[in-house]
């Protein structure tokens, strides 16, 4: 696409978002302060609102932050390993060499994520999801030579700057509207890569913000390109440009991506809209009501603390001065008295508490918080995580499909092209099996632990019943139990023997047992023959 076409499509996408931005501005004000007003001009530092005095009740703010933190800690905790990789081909699952290669790949991807800004930016994404219902994050490789890997960077883009055209697989084209000073533009692209208007502003010392549109769009002619090997930026399936909005001039050079680097997950999909909705959208009525009740209570309390005054007509000779050491001239001191309005701030307490409880329920606060008590048992933790899975199941599935799966796949591909992923074994190449991301967060671990516990209970039950019905022990498959339990508990493949090794050990054990049985049989036969010989010799002695 040429620059003019990009700006035209950007303006069209931007115009379709004005309706939903009205609600987003209210959510930003009362649920996610300092995330950027959608309709507010932000061309200077003075435009930032550092005093959010219209916010009187912070229940929604705290609840949203708690839910975002719970998602980060449960799905992508920086303290624990939260994913692994697995083959769809069941035969490869039993191939120790293939599993070791895949575990090595998972290690490389995990360490790349840990070395990047993923943990810093992911929580910002979760906060946008639980408040605005839509979030955006970019995964870009660090600048390096062609085919060289130096790491990846993640950027959680403020929703105010995000615009996109959707596709069946996620994002078709991505737009980001940014406000940059001329000095920043020149520092990033160099003087040779900047339009004349930017250089002239820099020469005049003019630091007014200029609008830059960053666009990522597909190149149809290269959509089937082989992205497993290094390609020049101009031959990659996705192109990107920085364009000066006012003049439609290109800033810097056109670049390229192997995969779409922008991920835009949504909390819930909204019917007939590409933008999602969140708990904040659903709870907005209660949030505004609670905020208004607190505001009214504060005004009522103010009247009780510093009540208005009443005086008779012409009782004052001047203005009523109620400040410290204030002087008021009066005809009669007995003609001035406090005006009691009869306001009772506590009347709304019950209603306010109900609203706060409802807001916390919208954000699942009571269900997701674990008790801060030493009496919290492992079973209770498991039950709580199971409850969390039921409450957030649809959202977790959407996050995995729209964000985590493509994120891990993207980093894997970047590592492979950079030579950090070893060549797969022949068995993997021949099978052509697809690889799935297996999540190991607390929710997933709780589910897998429950499966192992169920297997253990089943085996114990069979053991007890086998005392009466021994044939029941023929039902369980020992090898299947061992393999499935190891997979459920994420036991490394290096700790497990291959099927051939297990067969060899069993064959050796069987041969040893057969040899021992044969030796015992021969010993028994020899003893029997010796006993028979002794008996025959004793009989001959008696006859003699």
Coordinates of C-alpha atoms in Angstrom, one line a residue:
X1 CA 0.0 0.0 0.0
X2 CA 1.2 3.5 -0.7
X3 CA 1.3 6.1 2.1
X4 CA -1.9 7.9 1.1
X5 CA -3.9 4.7 1.1
X6 CA -2.5 3.8 4.5
X7 CA -3.6 7.1 6.0
X8 CA -7.0 6.9 4.3
X9 CA -7.6 3.4 5.8
X10 CA -6.3 4.5 9.2
X11 CA -8.7 7.5 9.3
X12 CA -11.6 5.2 8.3
X13 CA -10.8 2.7 11.1
X14 CA -10.3 5.6 13.6
X15 CA -13.7 7.1 12.7
X16 CA -15.5 3.8 13.5
X17 CA -14.2 3.8 17.1
X18 CA -15.6 7.1 18.3
X19 CA -18.8 5.5 19.8
X20 CA -17.0 3.0 22.0
X21 CA -14.5 5.6 23.1
X22 CA -17.2 7.4 25.0
X23 CA -17.5 4.5 27.4
X24 CA -13.8 4.0 27.5
X25 CA -13.3 7.6 28.7
X26 CA -15.7 7.0 31.6
X27 CA -13.9 3.7 32.4
X28 CA -10.5 5.4 32.3
X29 CA -11.8 8.0 34.7
X30 CA -13.3 5.7 37.3
X31 CA -11.6 2.3 36.8
X32 CA -8.3 2.8 35.1
X33 CA -7.0 6.3 35.8
X34 CA -3.9 7.5 34.0
X35 CA -4.4 5.1 31.1
X36 CA -5.0 8.0 28.7
X37 CA -8.2 9.8 27.8
X38 CA -9.4 8.9 24.4
X39 CA -10.8 12.2 23.2
X40 CA -8.3 14.4 25.2
X41 CA -5.6 16.3 23.4
X42 CA -2.2 15.0 24.5
X43 CA 0.2 17.1 22.6
X44 CA 1.9 18.5 25.7
X45 CA 3.0 17.3 29.1
X46 CA 0.5 19.8 30.6
X47 CA -2.4 17.8 29.2
X48 CA -1.8 14.9 31.7
X49 CA -4.4 14.9 34.5
X50 CA -2.4 14.1 37.6
X51 CA -5.3 14.9 40.0
X52 CA -8.3 12.6 39.6
X53 CA -10.6 14.4 42.0
X54 CA -13.7 13.2 40.4
X55 CA -12.9 9.7 41.7
X56 CA -14.4 9.3 45.1
X57 CA -14.7 5.5 45.4
X58 CA -11.7 3.3 44.5
X59 CA -13.4 -0.1 44.8
X60 CA -13.4 -0.6 41.0
X61 CA -9.8 0.6 40.7
X62 CA -8.6 -1.9 43.3
X63 CA -10.8 -4.7 42.0
X64 CA -9.5 -4.3 38.4
X65 CA -5.9 -4.3 39.6
X66 CA -6.5 -7.4 41.6
X67 CA -8.0 -9.3 38.7
X68 CA -5.2 -8.2 36.4
X69 CA -2.6 -9.4 38.9
X70 CA -4.5 -12.7 39.4
X71 CA -4.4 -13.3 35.6
X72 CA -0.7 -12.5 35.4
X73 CA 0.1 -14.7 38.4
X74 CA -2.0 -17.6 37.2
X75 CA -1.3 -17.6 33.5
X76 CA 2.2 -16.1 33.0
X77 CA 3.8 -15.9 36.4
X78 CA 7.4 -14.6 36.2
X79 CA 8.2 -16.8 39.2
X80 CA 7.4 -20.2 37.7
X81 CA 7.6 -22.0 34.4
X82 CA 4.2 -21.4 32.8
X83 CA 4.3 -23.4 29.6
X84 CA 5.9 -26.4 27.8
X85 CA 5.6 -27.9 24.3
X86 CA 4.1 -31.2 23.3
X87 CA 3.6 -33.2 20.1
X88 CA 0.2 -34.0 18.7
X89 CA 1.5 -37.3 17.4
X90 CA 1.1 -39.8 20.2
X91 CA 4.1 -41.9 18.9
X92 CA 6.4 -39.0 19.3
X93 CA 5.2 -38.5 22.9
X94 CA 6.9 -41.8 23.6
X95 CA 10.0 -41.0 21.7
X96 CA 12.5 -39.8 24.4
X97 CA 14.9 -38.3 21.8
X98 CA 12.1 -36.2 20.3
X99 CA 10.8 -35.2 23.7
X100 CA 14.3 -34.1 24.8
X101 CA 14.6 -31.9 21.6
X102 CA 11.2 -30.4 22.3
X103 CA 12.1 -29.7 25.9
X104 CA 15.2 -28.0 24.8
X105 CA 13.1 -25.8 22.4
X106 CA 10.8 -24.9 25.3
X107 CA 13.7 -24.0 27.4
X108 CA 15.1 -21.7 24.7
X109 CA 11.7 -20.0 24.3
X110 CA 11.2 -19.6 28.0
X111 CA 14.6 -18.0 28.6
X112 CA 14.1 -15.7 25.7
X113 CA 10.8 -14.5 27.2
X114 CA 12.5 -14.1 30.6
X115 CA 15.3 -12.0 29.1
X116 CA 12.8 -9.8 27.3
X117 CA 10.3 -7.2 28.6
X118 CA 7.4 -9.7 28.5
X119 CA 6.9 -9.8 32.3
X120 CA 6.8 -6.0 32.5
X121 CA 4.4 -5.5 29.6
X122 CA 2.1 -8.5 30.2
X123 CA 0.5 -7.0 33.3
X124 CA -0.3 -3.7 31.4
X125 CA -2.0 -5.8 28.8
X126 CA -4.1 -7.7 31.4
X127 CA -5.1 -4.3 33.0
X128 CA -6.4 -3.1 29.7
X129 CA -8.3 -6.3 29.2
X130 CA -10.1 -6.2 32.5
X131 CA -11.0 -2.5 32.1
X132 CA -11.5 -1.7 28.4
X133 CA -12.1 -5.3 27.2
X134 CA -9.4 -5.1 24.6
X135 CA -5.6 -5.0 24.8
X136 CA -2.7 -4.9 22.4
X137 CA 0.9 -6.0 22.6
X138 CA 3.7 -6.1 20.1
X139 CA 6.5 -8.8 19.9
X140 CA 9.4 -7.5 17.9
X141 CA 13.0 -8.9 17.5
X142 CA 15.8 -6.6 18.6
X143 CA 17.6 -4.9 15.8
X144 CA 20.4 -7.1 14.4
X145 CA 22.0 -8.4 11.2
X146 CA 19.9 -10.5 8.9
X147 CA 19.5 -14.0 10.4
X148 CA 21.1 -13.1 13.7
X149 CA 19.2 -13.3 17.0
X150 CA 19.8 -10.8 19.8
X151 CA 16.5 -11.1 21.7
X152 CA 12.9 -9.9 21.5
X153 CA 11.1 -6.9 22.9
X154 CA 7.5 -6.7 24.0
X155 CA 5.5 -3.4 24.1
X156 CA 2.0 -3.2 25.6
X157 CA 0.5 -0.4 23.4
X158 CA -2.0 2.0 25.1
X159 CA -5.5 1.3 23.7
X160 CA -5.7 5.0 22.9
X161 CA -3.1 4.5 20.1
X162 CA -4.4 1.1 18.8
X163 CA -6.5 0.7 15.7
X164 CA -6.8 -2.5 13.6
X165 CA -8.6 -4.3 10.8
X166 CA -9.6 -7.8 12.0
X167 CA -9.3 -11.1 10.1
X168 CA -10.5 -14.7 10.8
X169 CA -7.1 -15.5 12.3
X170 CA -6.8 -12.3 14.4
X171 CA -5.3 -9.1 13.0
X172 CA -5.2 -8.3 9.3
X173 CA -3.6 -4.9 9.5
X174 CA -2.4 -2.9 12.6
X175 CA -2.2 0.9 13.1
X176 CA -0.7 2.9 15.9
X177 CA -1.1 6.6 16.2
X178 CA 1.9 8.2 18.1
X179 CA 2.8 11.7 19.2
X180 CA 6.5 12.3 18.9
X181 CA 8.8 15.3 19.2
X182 CA 11.0 16.1 16.2
X183 CA 14.1 15.3 18.3
X184 CA 12.8 11.7 19.0
X185 CA 11.9 11.2 15.3
X186 CA 15.4 12.2 14.2
X187 CA 17.1 10.2 16.9
X188 CA 15.2 7.0 15.8
X189 CA 15.5 7.4 12.0
X190 CA 18.4 9.8 11.5
X191 CA 18.3 13.1 9.6
X192 CA 18.5 11.3 6.3
X193 CA 15.5 9.2 7.1
X194 CA 13.3 12.2 8.1
X195 CA 11.1 14.4 5.9
X196 CA 12.2 18.0 5.4
X197 CA 9.4 19.3 7.7
X198 CA 10.7 17.4 10.6
X199 CA 14.3 18.6 10.1
X200 CA 13.0 22.2 9.8
X201 CA 11.1 21.9 13.1
X202 CA 14.3 20.6 14.7
X203 CA 16.4 23.5 13.4
X204 CA 13.9 26.0 14.7
X205 CA 13.9 24.4 18.1
X206 CA 10.2 23.6 17.8
X207 CA 9.3 20.7 20.1
X208 CA 5.6 20.5 19.4
X209 CA 4.5 16.9 19.1
X210 CA 4.0 15.5 15.5
X211 CA 1.7 12.6 14.7
X212 CA 3.3 9.5 13.3
X213 CA 1.2 6.5 12.1
X214 CA 2.8 3.1 12.4
X215 CA 1.2 0.6 10.1
X216 CA 1.7 -3.2 9.7
X217 CA 0.0 -4.8 6.7
X218 CA 0.2 -8.0 4.7
X219 CA 2.1 -8.3 1.4
X220 CA -0.1 -10.5 -0.7
X221 CA 2.6 -11.5 -3.1
X222 CA 4.8 -12.9 -0.3
X223 CA 2.0 -14.5 1.8
X224 CA 3.3 -18.0 1.0
X225 CA 7.0 -17.2 1.6
X226 CA 9.1 -19.7 3.4
X227 CA 9.5 -18.0 6.8
X228 CA 11.7 -20.8 8.2
X229 CA 14.8 -19.2 6.7
X230 CA 16.1 -15.6 6.7
X231 CA 14.6 -13.3 4.2
X232 CA 15.3 -9.7 3.3
X233 CA 12.8 -7.2 4.8
X234 CA 11.3 -6.4 1.4
X235 CA 10.4 -10.1 0.8
X236 CA 8.8 -10.9 4.1
X237 CA 5.0 -11.6 4.4
X238 CA 4.2 -8.5 6.4
X239 CA 5.4 -4.9 5.8
X240 CA 5.6 -2.0 8.2
X241 CA 5.9 1.8 7.7
X242 CA 6.2 4.9 9.8
X243 CA 4.3 7.8 8.1
X244 CA 4.0 11.4 9.0
X245 CA 0.3 11.9 9.2
X246 CA 0.1 15.6 8.1
X247 CA 2.0 15.1 4.9
X248 CA 1.7 11.3 4.2
X249 CA 5.5 11.2 3.9
X250 CA 7.5 8.1 4.7
X251 CA 9.7 8.3 7.8
X252 CA 12.7 6.0 7.7
X253 CA 12.6 2.9 5.5
X254 CA 9.9 0.3 4.8
X255 CA 10.6 -2.9 6.8
X256 CA 9.1 -6.3 7.1
X257 CA 8.1 -9.0 9.6
X258 CA 7.9 -12.8 9.1
X259 CA 4.7 -13.1 11.2
X260 CA 2.1 -10.6 12.4
X261 CA 3.8 -9.2 15.5
X262 CA 0.7 -7.5 17.0
X263 CA -1.6 -9.5 19.2
X264 CA -5.0 -8.1 20.2
X265 CA -6.8 -10.3 22.7
X266 CA -10.3 -9.4 24.0
X267 CA -11.9 -10.2 27.4
X268 CA -15.2 -11.0 25.7
X269 CA -16.2 -10.6 22.1
X270 CA -19.0 -8.0 21.5
X271 CA -21.7 -8.9 19.0
X272 CA -21.3 -6.9 15.7
X273 CA -18.2 -5.2 16.9
X274 CA -14.4 -5.9 16.7
X275 CA -13.8 -4.4 20.1
X276 CA -14.3 -6.5 23.3
X277 CA -16.1 -5.7 26.5
X278 CA -14.9 -6.3 30.1
X279 CA -16.2 -6.6 33.7
X280 CA -15.8 -2.8 33.9
X281 CA -18.4 -2.4 31.1
X282 CA -20.9 -4.6 32.9
X283 CA -20.3 -3.0 36.3
X284 CA -20.2 0.6 35.0
X285 CA -23.7 1.5 36.4
X286 CA -22.8 0.3 39.9
X287 CA -19.4 2.0 39.7
X288 CA -20.9 5.4 38.9
X289 CA -23.6 5.0 41.5
X290 CA -21.1 4.1 44.2
X291 CA -18.9 7.0 43.3
X292 CA -21.9 9.4 43.4
X293 CA -23.0 8.1 46.8
X294 CA -19.6 8.7 48.3
X295 CA -19.5 12.2 46.8
X296 CA -22.9 13.0 48.3
X297 CA -21.8 11.6 51.7
X298 CA -18.7 13.8 51.6
X299 CA -20.8 16.9 50.8
X300 CA -23.3 16.0 53.6
X301 CA -20.5 15.5 56.1
X302 CA -18.9 18.8 55.1
X303 CA -22.2 20.5 56.1
X304 CA -22.1 18.8 59.5
X305 CA -18.4 19.6 60.1
X306 CA -18.7 23.2 58.9
X307 CA -22.4 24.0 58.7
X308 CA -23.9 27.0 56.9
X309 CA -25.1 29.9 59.1
X310 CA -28.5 31.6 59.3
X311 CA -29.1 35.2 60.3
X312 CA -32.1 37.5 60.4
X313 CA -32.5 40.1 57.7
X314 CA -30.4 43.2 58.3
X315 CA -28.7 41.5 61.3
X316 CA -25.3 41.7 59.6
X317 CA -23.5 45.0 58.9
X318 CA -21.1 43.3 56.6
X319 CA -20.2 39.9 55.1
X320 CA -20.1 36.8 57.3
X321 CA -16.5 35.8 57.9
X322 CA -16.1 32.3 59.2
X323 CA -12.3 32.0 58.8
X324 CA -9.9 31.8 61.7
X325 CA -9.7 35.3 63.3
X326 CA -12.4 36.5 61.0
X327 CA -14.3 39.7 61.9
X328 CA -18.0 40.0 61.4
X329 CA -19.9 43.1 62.5
X330 CA -23.5 42.4 63.7
X331 CA -26.4 44.2 65.3
X332 CA -27.3 41.3 67.6
X333 CA -25.1 38.2 68.3
X334 CA -28.1 36.1 69.2
X335 CA -29.5 36.5 65.7
X336 CA -26.8 34.2 64.1
X337 CA -27.0 30.4 64.4
X338 CA -25.9 27.3 62.5
X339 CA -28.4 26.2 59.8
X340 CA -29.0 22.5 60.5
X341 CA -30.0 20.8 57.2
X342 CA -30.8 17.5 58.7
X343 CA -28.4 15.6 56.4
X344 CA -27.4 12.1 57.5
X345 CA -24.3 10.8 55.6
X346 CA -24.6 7.3 57.0
X347 CA -28.0 6.7 55.3
X348 CA -26.3 5.5 52.1
X349 CA -23.9 3.1 53.9
X350 CA -25.9 0.0 53.4
X351 CA -26.6 0.7 49.7
X352 CA -22.9 1.6 49.2
X353 CA -21.7 -1.6 50.8
X354 CA -24.1 -3.6 48.5
X355 CA -22.7 -1.8 45.5
X356 CA -19.1 -2.4 46.5
X357 CA -19.8 -6.1 47.0
X358 CA -21.4 -6.2 43.6
X359 CA -18.4 -4.5 42.0
X360 CA -16.0 -7.0 43.6
X361 CA -18.2 -9.8 42.3
X362 CA -18.0 -8.4 38.8
X363 CA -14.2 -8.5 39.0
X364 CA -14.2 -12.0 40.8
X365 CA -12.2 -10.5 43.7
X366 CA -13.7 -12.6 46.5
X367 CA -13.5 -15.8 44.4
X368 CA -9.9 -15.3 43.2
X369 CA -8.2 -14.2 46.5
X370 CA -6.8 -16.9 48.6
X371 CA -7.3 -16.8 52.4
X372 CA -4.3 -15.3 54.2
X373 CA -4.3 -18.1 56.8
X374 CA -2.1 -21.0 57.7
X375 CA -5.2 -23.1 57.7
X376 CA -5.4 -22.9 53.9
X377 CA -4.8 -26.5 52.9
X378 CA -3.6 -27.8 49.5
X379 CA -7.1 -29.2 48.9
X380 CA -8.6 -25.7 49.4
X381 CA -6.0 -24.2 47.1
X382 CA -6.9 -26.8 44.4
X383 CA -10.6 -26.1 44.9
X384 CA -10.0 -22.3 44.6
X385 CA -8.1 -22.7 41.4
X386 CA -10.8 -25.0 40.0
X387 CA -13.3 -22.3 40.8
X388 CA -11.2 -19.8 39.0
X389 CA -11.0 -22.0 36.0
X390 CA -14.8 -22.3 35.9
X391 CA -15.3 -18.5 36.3
X392 CA -12.7 -17.4 33.8
X393 CA -12.7 -20.5 31.5
X394 CA -14.0 -18.7 28.4
X395 CA -11.6 -15.7 28.9
X396 CA -8.6 -18.0 29.6
X397 CA -9.3 -19.9 26.4
X398 CA -9.5 -16.7 24.4
X399 CA -6.3 -15.4 25.9
X400 CA -4.5 -18.6 25.0
X401 CA -5.8 -18.5 21.4
X402 CA -5.4 -14.8 20.8
X403 CA -2.3 -14.0 22.8
X404 CA -0.2 -16.8 24.4
X405 CA -0.2 -19.3 21.6
X406 CA 0.8 -16.9 18.9
X407 CA 3.3 -15.3 21.3
X408 CA 5.1 -18.5 22.0
X409 CA 5.0 -19.5 18.3
X410 CA 6.4 -16.1 17.3
X411 CA 9.3 -16.4 19.7
X412 CA 10.0 -20.0 18.7
X413 CA 10.2 -18.9 15.0
X414 CA 12.5 -16.0 15.8
X415 CA 14.8 -18.3 17.7
X416 CA 14.7 -20.9 14.9
X417 CA 15.6 -18.4 12.3
X418 CA 18.4 -17.0 14.5
X419 CA 20.0 -20.5 14.9
X420 CA 19.1 -20.8 18.6
X421 CA 16.8 -23.9 18.0
X422 CA 18.7 -27.1 17.2
X423 CA 17.7 -29.2 14.2
X424 CA 15.0 -31.7 15.1
X425 CA 15.6 -35.4 15.1
X426 CA 14.8 -37.5 12.0
X427 CA 11.7 -38.9 13.7
X428 CA 10.3 -35.4 14.1
X429 CA 11.1 -34.5 10.5
X430 CA 9.5 -37.6 9.1
X431 CA 6.3 -37.4 11.1
X432 CA 5.7 -33.7 10.4
X433 CA 3.7 -33.5 13.7
X434 CA 2.4 -30.2 14.9
X435 CA 3.5 -28.8 18.2
X436 CA 1.1 -27.6 20.9
X437 CA 1.7 -25.2 23.7
X438 CA 1.0 -26.9 27.1
X439 CA 0.3 -24.4 29.9
X440 CA 1.8 -25.1 33.4
X441 CA 0.3 -22.2 35.4
X442 CA -1.4 -22.8 38.7
X443 CA -4.7 -23.5 37.0
X444 CA -3.3 -26.0 34.6
X445 CA -1.1 -27.6 37.3
X446 CA -4.2 -28.0 39.6
X447 CA -6.0 -29.8 36.8
X448 CA -3.2 -32.1 36.0
X449 CA -2.6 -32.8 39.7
X450 CA -6.2 -33.7 40.1
X451 CA -5.9 -36.2 37.2
X452 CA -2.9 -37.9 38.9
X453 CA -4.7 -38.0 42.2
X454 CA -7.7 -39.6 40.5
X455 CA -5.4 -42.3 39.0
X456 CA -3.8 -42.9 42.4
X457 CA -7.2 -43.2 44.1
X458 CA -8.3 -45.6 41.3
X459 CA -5.3 -47.8 41.8
X460 CA -5.7 -47.9 45.6
X461 CA -9.4 -48.9 45.1
X462 CA -8.4 -51.7 42.7
X463 CA -5.8 -52.9 45.2
X464 CA -8.3 -53.1 48.0
X465 CA -10.9 -54.9 45.8
X466 CA -8.2 -57.3 44.4
X467 CA -8.1 -59.0 47.8
X468 CA -11.5 -60.4 46.9
X469 CA -11.3 -60.3 43.1
X470 CA -7.7 -60.7 42.0
X471 CA -8.5 -60.6 38.3
X472 CA -9.2 -56.8 38.6
X473 CA -5.4 -56.2 38.7
X474 CA -5.4 -57.2 35.0
X475 CA -7.3 -54.0 34.1
X476 CA -4.7 -51.2 34.6
X477 CA -1.8 -50.9 32.1
X478 CA 1.3 -50.2 34.2
X479 CA 3.3 -48.6 31.3
X480 CA 0.3 -46.3 30.4
X481 CA -0.1 -45.3 34.0
X482 CA 3.6 -44.4 34.4
X483 CA 3.8 -42.5 31.1
X484 CA 0.6 -40.5 31.6
X485 CA 1.5 -39.6 35.2
X486 CA 4.9 -38.4 34.1
X487 CA 3.3 -36.2 31.4
X488 CA 0.7 -34.8 33.8
X489 CA 3.4 -34.0 36.3
X490 CA 5.8 -32.6 33.6
X491 CA 8.6 -35.0 34.4
X492 CA 11.5 -34.3 32.1
X493 CA 12.1 -36.8 29.3
X494 CA 15.8 -37.2 30.5
X495 CA 14.5 -38.9 33.6
X496 CA 12.5 -41.5 31.7
X497 CA 13.8 -44.6 29.9
X498 CA 12.8 -45.2 26.3
X499 CA 10.5 -48.1 25.3
X500 CA 13.6 -49.9 23.9
X501 CA 15.5 -49.5 27.1
X502 CA 12.6 -50.6 29.2
X503 CA 12.2 -53.7 26.9
X504 CA 15.9 -54.5 27.2
X505 CA 15.8 -54.2 31.0
X506 CA 12.7 -56.4 31.2
X507 CA 14.3 -59.0 28.8
X508 CA 17.4 -59.1 30.9
X509 CA 15.4 -59.4 34.1
X510 CA 13.3 -62.2 32.5
X511 CA 16.5 -64.0 31.3
X512 CA 18.0 -63.7 34.8
X513 CA 14.8 -65.1 36.4
X514 CA 14.8 -68.0 33.9
X515 CA 18.4 -68.7 34.6
X516 CA 17.7 -68.6 38.3
X517 CA 14.7 -70.9 37.9
X518 CA 16.7 -73.3 35.8
X519 CA 19.5 -73.3 38.3
X520 CA 17.0 -74.0 41.1
X521 CA 15.4 -76.7 39.0
X522 CA 18.7 -78.3 38.4
X523 CA 19.6 -78.0 42.0
X524 CA 16.3 -79.6 43.0
X525 CA 16.8 -82.4 40.5
X526 CA 20.4 -83.0 41.7
X527 CA 19.2 -83.1 45.3
X528 CA 16.4 -85.5 44.4
X529 CA 18.8 -87.7 42.4
X530 CA 21.3 -87.6 45.3
X531 CA 18.5 -88.5 47.8
X532 CA 17.4 -91.4 45.5
X533 CA 20.9 -92.7 45.2
X534 CA 21.4 -92.5 49.0
X535 CA 18.1 -94.4 49.5
X536 CA 19.1 -97.1 47.0
X537 CA 22.5 -97.4 48.6
X538 CA 20.9 -97.7 52.0
X539 CA 18.6 -100.5 50.7
X540 CA 21.5 -102.4 49.3
X541 CA 23.4 -102.2 52.6
X542 CA 20.4 -103.5 54.5
X543 CA 20.1 -106.5 52.1
X544 CA 23.8 -107.2 52.5

